[in-house]
Amino acid sequence: SSSLYVLPGFVESSCRSRIFWMKLNKLLLQGKFFQLEINDPYAGPILLDEKIASRCGYVLKEDVWGNPVFRASVLGCHVVNEADELFSLTVNIKVSSFASMRAAVTYTYPMYCSYSSWASREIVCEENYMEVSVKTDVPAVSNDYTVAWMSALPETQNVAYQLWQLMFVSPSGRKRITVSDATKLGYSFNNTLSRVYLRAPYHSNESDISVVNGVNMNMVTSTSMYRQRWLLLLIDTTVSCPVDGISFTDTTLTWTVPSVIPTLVVQESTFLSKNILMGVDGRVIVSPEEKNYFLEYNETHIRITIPIGAEGGKLKSSISGGVYGVIYSIDLFLEHIWTDADWQTTKYSVIKSITTPFMPQIPTVINNTLPEERLFNVAFGHFLPDVSLVAIAIGNVPFTLREAQHHGFKIYETPFSNRTKGFILEVSFDDLYVLKEYVNRNETKYTLLVNYTVSVGPEMTPYYHSAEVECVIADIELPEAVGYCDEENLYLAMPTFGLHQYWNLYLGNKLLNRHVALTNGYLAATNSTHLILQIPLFAMGVIYEEVSFQKIKARFDVALRKVRTMETLQMFSVSCNFNSSAFIICHPDGTVMVSAQMKTVPAIDMSKTRLRDSSCKPREYNKGHAFFKFHVATCGTSVKFEGDHIIYENEISYEKETLPRQSIPTITRDPDYRLTVLCYYQAKETLVLGAFPSDPSTSPLFGSGTMVSRSNTAVHRRTRQALNVVSRVSKDESFAEFYEPNVAILKQLVEPLFLEVELKDKSPDAELYLENCWVSGSLDFDSTPRWSITVDG
């Protein structure tokens, strides 16, 4: 179908200098295909292709915004020329929904230009062709300076009558061809009422590359020849155009064109620059500096510098090798008018589309997190407007934007400077997908793992970027315990918050769990907020600070330790005084304290009670009680092994008073009193002791020393009888890994030290008794200063 009317807003056209300029609106071509036909006034429509375009003076391309642009020289093949002043060209715009262009709608669009201010010579350097047009009333060619013309004279004798011919001069030699043959080579030559023009493709066989002030110029040196009877006309139709001259920095692009082109200016001394203009997208920029463009000119160069991202061009997002970056494009033109002795005026116009290389711009993640609001606020940018966020993953869990919003994540765009934008993500610290880690004493480290997926450009290329954002805040309150006692028990009450999640309770180096509590005889009860431990006075783990006649000062300690690092955060203690009439306490160091109660009839004198060794008497006593304190290695204490236990046994007895008689039996009024004392010890036990300097005045309070773990050969040298005794230094409280013997170990005095002494002799008569243990500054046993760990057992 055909239509004479174009949809409103579909086509925009203008006449810029001596070029038809037409732009189609890409929005009205979305999802469609189009073709351009040139209306030949005589032959009808001709489909525009690349070969016709460069030969006939047409350009079809997209501008930096993606709109199709058609440009045509007023000297184009199919332009209707009226007296070199009025020009008209009609194009057909064919639009179809199919690539085959079937069922296309054709819009006929006429364009008109008026142009009369022709210079003596006009050169246009378009993107796909070079064009020179010359007035035919130029001076005669018999000028001494026109060397190229003179070299063509011998050939002119063969010029056909009333026929134009072209003479090309190139490094390969001279070539004379007819206009019809030139057309077959991609050239276009014709004459109008008052002008002759030649259009040439870039890089033809007849062209040559020359370097002018660092810029590569594509040059076609030619003479147009016409003879009619006595008239022989030779016209210089040489044309030269820049093919490079573009340079880039991170922030600017620069386009350089030579000021003087020797092949176009034979008498360089007569050269005079008249005017220089620059333009963007076909429009002249009167004051370039207002748009931050920089136009400079000197004797050798004309240079245009454009900041990357400047108005008039377009920044476009791109992905290269999985990296995000931008490309900047701008359509420039330059017009230079000069005079010289050979030509009255030359107007030299260059149209150049410039696109920068890919410039990586790695997006940044800006952490604007608000700890006081417990809210991650993360900005992701900077991006151009052609980038869209399409999905995210939080903690490696993928979400579409709709799913993310529904879950409670807040996502929105925010504008940045330089016409860029970013994406803001807000996530609560308490969200299910935020990683939480208990650190230091009372802090939580919140970690947000984000994977962004964005769509880049009209091609919707996916780009992925991951980020990790952390925030540490003091939002954990360490628990405080409350201790109290009754007549027979100690109690500790502490909050259950964070228990097993952040921290655990330890009894010494042993985790205080339900099994340990039951084994040690503790009672544990919990309610909604607190754990309450009931510890009987004589249960395992109770520390007896003072034990005297009928009085015990007892303490129970548990340590609050971090679950992961075992670092001790708090010590919870309860300490109370108890009145107890009868008890036995077996200390880890082998000290035994017994309060024995008199339960005989008749009563006995408790001051006369003794242990097996009758020299071991009560330390304190009264009418109904006696208090003994002794070591398991003294007072006749016996030892035996039962399974994993060592059992120490002694006996409290009463020394009876007898009536003196001459013969036996002895008469006494005192009753029998025997009380067996038993202490059970684990065969392998760990003691926690402190080291104190033997001479505080000469020993430093802090420092470091070297400790050497010795094998049992060292023990042999100091004992008369060689026993199978092994001493080792453990690397930690687990006693699972030990240092090698005779290896120097560097420890700070404030660090714990884990020593193990083991008796491997299985003889029932052998007993291990640790008498003295100390740390010294050298390998000499008698060196000072020394730090005592145990003294006299």
mmCIF file with all atom_site columns, C-alpha atoms in Angstrom, residues 392-460:
data_model
loop_
_atom_site.group_PDB
_atom_site.id
_atom_site.type_symbol
_atom_site.label_atom_id
_atom_site.label_alt_id
_atom_site.label_comp_id
_atom_site.label_asym_id
_atom_site.label_entity_id
_atom_site.label_seq_id
_atom_site.pdbx_PDB_ins_code
_atom_site.Cartn_x
_atom_site.Cartn_y
_atom_site.Cartn_z
_atom_site.occupancy
_atom_site.B_iso_or_equiv
_atom_site.pdbx_formal_charge
_atom_site.auth_seq_id
_atom_site.auth_comp_id
_atom_site.auth_asym_id
_atom_site.auth_atom_id
_atom_site.pdbx_PDB_model_num
ATOM 1  C CA . ILE A 1 392 ? 18.880 -10.086 43.427 1.00 0.00 ? 392 ILE A CA 1
ATOM 2  C CA . ALA A 1 393 ? 20.046 -12.918 45.623 1.00 0.00 ? 393 ALA A CA 1
ATOM 3  C CA . ILE A 1 394 ? 20.328 -12.442 49.373 1.00 0.00 ? 394 ILE A CA 1
ATOM 4  C CA . GLY A 1 395 ? 22.462 -14.997 51.169 1.00 0.00 ? 395 GLY A CA 1
ATOM 5  C CA . ASN A 1 396 ? 22.549 -17.002 47.907 1.00 0.00 ? 396 ASN A CA 1
ATOM 6  C CA . VAL A 1 397 ? 18.743 -17.203 47.845 1.00 0.00 ? 397 VAL A CA 1
ATOM 7  C CA . PRO A 1 398 ? 17.460 -15.789 44.511 1.00 0.00 ? 398 PRO A CA 1
ATOM 8  C CA . PHE A 1 399 ? 14.568 -13.313 44.356 1.00 0.00 ? 399 PHE A CA 1
ATOM 9  C CA . THR A 1 400 ? 12.823 -11.569 41.516 1.00 0.00 ? 400 THR A CA 1
ATOM 10 C CA . LEU A 1 401 ? 12.158 -7.917  42.304 1.00 0.00 ? 401 LEU A CA 1
ATOM 11 C CA . ARG A 1 402 ? 8.524  -8.690  43.009 1.00 0.00 ? 402 ARG A CA 1
ATOM 12 C CA . GLU A 1 403 ? 9.450  -11.566 45.328 1.00 0.00 ? 403 GLU A CA 1
ATOM 13 C CA . ALA A 1 404 ? 12.019 -9.377  47.070 1.00 0.00 ? 404 ALA A CA 1
ATOM 14 C CA . GLN A 1 405 ? 9.469  -6.612  47.688 1.00 0.00 ? 405 GLN A CA 1
ATOM 15 C CA . HIS A 1 406 ? 6.937  -9.186  48.910 1.00 0.00 ? 406 HIS A CA 1
ATOM 16 C CA . HIS A 1 407 ? 9.495  -10.649 51.317 1.00 0.00 ? 407 HIS A CA 1
ATOM 17 C CA . GLY A 1 408 ? 10.075 -7.219  52.824 1.00 0.00 ? 408 GLY A CA 1
ATOM 18 C CA . PHE A 1 409 ? 13.238 -6.035  51.101 1.00 0.00 ? 409 PHE A CA 1
ATOM 19 C CA . LYS A 1 410 ? 13.000 -2.429  49.997 1.00 0.00 ? 410 LYS A CA 1
ATOM 20 C CA . ILE A 1 411 ? 14.476 -1.745  46.532 1.00 0.00 ? 411 ILE A CA 1
ATOM 21 C CA . TYR A 1 412 ? 14.348 1.554   44.688 1.00 0.00 ? 412 TYR A CA 1
ATOM 22 C CA . GLU A 1 413 ? 16.330 3.688   42.243 1.00 0.00 ? 413 GLU A CA 1
ATOM 23 C CA . THR A 1 414 ? 18.153 6.840   43.228 1.00 0.00 ? 414 THR A CA 1
ATOM 24 C CA . PRO A 1 415 ? 19.696 9.516   40.958 1.00 0.00 ? 415 PRO A CA 1
ATOM 25 C CA . PHE A 1 416 ? 23.417 10.245  41.164 1.00 0.00 ? 416 PHE A CA 1
ATOM 26 C CA . SER A 1 417 ? 25.492 13.028  39.667 1.00 0.00 ? 417 SER A CA 1
ATOM 27 C CA . ASN A 1 418 ? 26.449 13.133  35.967 1.00 0.00 ? 418 ASN A CA 1
ATOM 28 C CA . ARG A 1 419 ? 23.053 11.777  34.904 1.00 0.00 ? 419 ARG A CA 1
ATOM 29 C CA . THR A 1 420 ? 23.760 8.357   36.420 1.00 0.00 ? 420 THR A CA 1
ATOM 30 C CA . LYS A 1 421 ? 21.695 6.332   38.829 1.00 0.00 ? 421 LYS A CA 1
ATOM 31 C CA . GLY A 1 422 ? 21.995 3.617   41.447 1.00 0.00 ? 422 GLY A CA 1
ATOM 32 C CA . PHE A 1 423 ? 19.878 0.999   43.137 1.00 0.00 ? 423 PHE A CA 1
ATOM 33 C CA . ILE A 1 424 ? 19.186 1.168   46.865 1.00 0.00 ? 424 ILE A CA 1
ATOM 34 C CA . LEU A 1 425 ? 18.588 -2.034  48.847 1.00 0.00 ? 425 LEU A CA 1
ATOM 35 C CA . GLU A 1 426 ? 17.313 -1.960  52.417 1.00 0.00 ? 426 GLU A CA 1
ATOM 36 C CA . VAL A 1 427 ? 17.362 -5.131  54.534 1.00 0.00 ? 427 VAL A CA 1
ATOM 37 C CA . SER A 1 428 ? 16.693 -5.489  58.242 1.00 0.00 ? 428 SER A CA 1
ATOM 38 C CA . PHE A 1 429 ? 19.456 -6.928  60.429 1.00 0.00 ? 429 PHE A CA 1
ATOM 39 C CA . ASP A 1 430 ? 16.862 -9.350  61.762 1.00 0.00 ? 430 ASP A CA 1
ATOM 40 C CA . ASP A 1 431 ? 15.972 -10.733 58.350 1.00 0.00 ? 431 ASP A CA 1
ATOM 41 C CA . LEU A 1 432 ? 16.093 -14.503 57.975 1.00 0.00 ? 432 LEU A CA 1
ATOM 42 C CA . TYR A 1 433 ? 18.686 -14.302 55.179 1.00 0.00 ? 433 TYR A CA 1
ATOM 43 C CA . VAL A 1 434 ? 21.151 -12.032 56.990 1.00 0.00 ? 434 VAL A CA 1
ATOM 44 C CA . LEU A 1 435 ? 24.100 -13.940 58.478 1.00 0.00 ? 435 LEU A CA 1
ATOM 45 C CA . LYS A 1 436 ? 24.633 -13.321 62.180 1.00 0.00 ? 436 LYS A CA 1
ATOM 46 C CA . GLU A 1 437 ? 27.803 -14.056 64.129 1.00 0.00 ? 437 GLU A CA 1
ATOM 47 C CA . TYR A 1 438 ? 28.458 -13.424 67.814 1.00 0.00 ? 438 TYR A CA 1
ATOM 48 C CA . VAL A 1 439 ? 31.813 -11.623 68.133 1.00 0.00 ? 439 VAL A CA 1
ATOM 49 C CA . ASN A 1 440 ? 33.894 -10.041 70.898 1.00 0.00 ? 440 ASN A CA 1
ATOM 50 C CA . ARG A 1 441 ? 32.134 -9.848  74.260 1.00 0.00 ? 441 ARG A CA 1
ATOM 51 C CA . ASN A 1 442 ? 28.774 -8.373  73.502 1.00 0.00 ? 442 ASN A CA 1
ATOM 52 C CA . GLU A 1 443 ? 28.605 -7.702  69.768 1.00 0.00 ? 443 GLU A CA 1
ATOM 53 C CA . THR A 1 444 ? 26.923 -9.239  66.752 1.00 0.00 ? 444 THR A CA 1
ATOM 54 C CA . LYS A 1 445 ? 28.409 -9.130  63.269 1.00 0.00 ? 445 LYS A CA 1
ATOM 55 C CA . TYR A 1 446 ? 25.651 -8.934  60.680 1.00 0.00 ? 446 TYR A CA 1
ATOM 56 C CA . THR A 1 447 ? 26.663 -9.892  57.135 1.00 0.00 ? 447 THR A CA 1
ATOM 57 C CA . LEU A 1 448 ? 24.590 -9.196  54.040 1.00 0.00 ? 448 LEU A CA 1
ATOM 58 C CA . LEU A 1 449 ? 25.594 -11.218 50.982 1.00 0.00 ? 449 LEU A CA 1
ATOM 59 C CA . VAL A 1 450 ? 24.089 -9.712  47.826 1.00 0.00 ? 450 VAL A CA 1
ATOM 60 C CA . ASN A 1 451 ? 24.253 -10.865 44.224 1.00 0.00 ? 451 ASN A CA 1
ATOM 61 C CA . TYR A 1 452 ? 22.860 -8.343  41.765 1.00 0.00 ? 452 TYR A CA 1
ATOM 62 C CA . THR A 1 453 ? 21.604 -9.161  38.278 1.00 0.00 ? 453 THR A CA 1
ATOM 63 C CA . VAL A 1 454 ? 21.158 -6.157  35.995 1.00 0.00 ? 454 VAL A CA 1
ATOM 64 C CA . SER A 1 455 ? 20.061 -5.868  32.388 1.00 0.00 ? 455 SER A CA 1
ATOM 65 C CA . VAL A 1 456 ? 22.312 -3.689  30.241 1.00 0.00 ? 456 VAL A CA 1
ATOM 66 C CA . GLY A 1 457 ? 21.345 -1.732  27.138 1.00 0.00 ? 457 GLY A CA 1
ATOM 67 C CA . PRO A 1 458 ? 18.641 -2.429  24.570 1.00 0.00 ? 458 PRO A CA 1
ATOM 68 C CA . GLU A 1 459 ? 20.242 -5.843  24.020 1.00 0.00 ? 459 GLU A CA 1
ATOM 69 C CA . MET A 1 460 ? 19.357 -6.594  27.679 1.00 0.00 ? 460 MET A CA 1
#
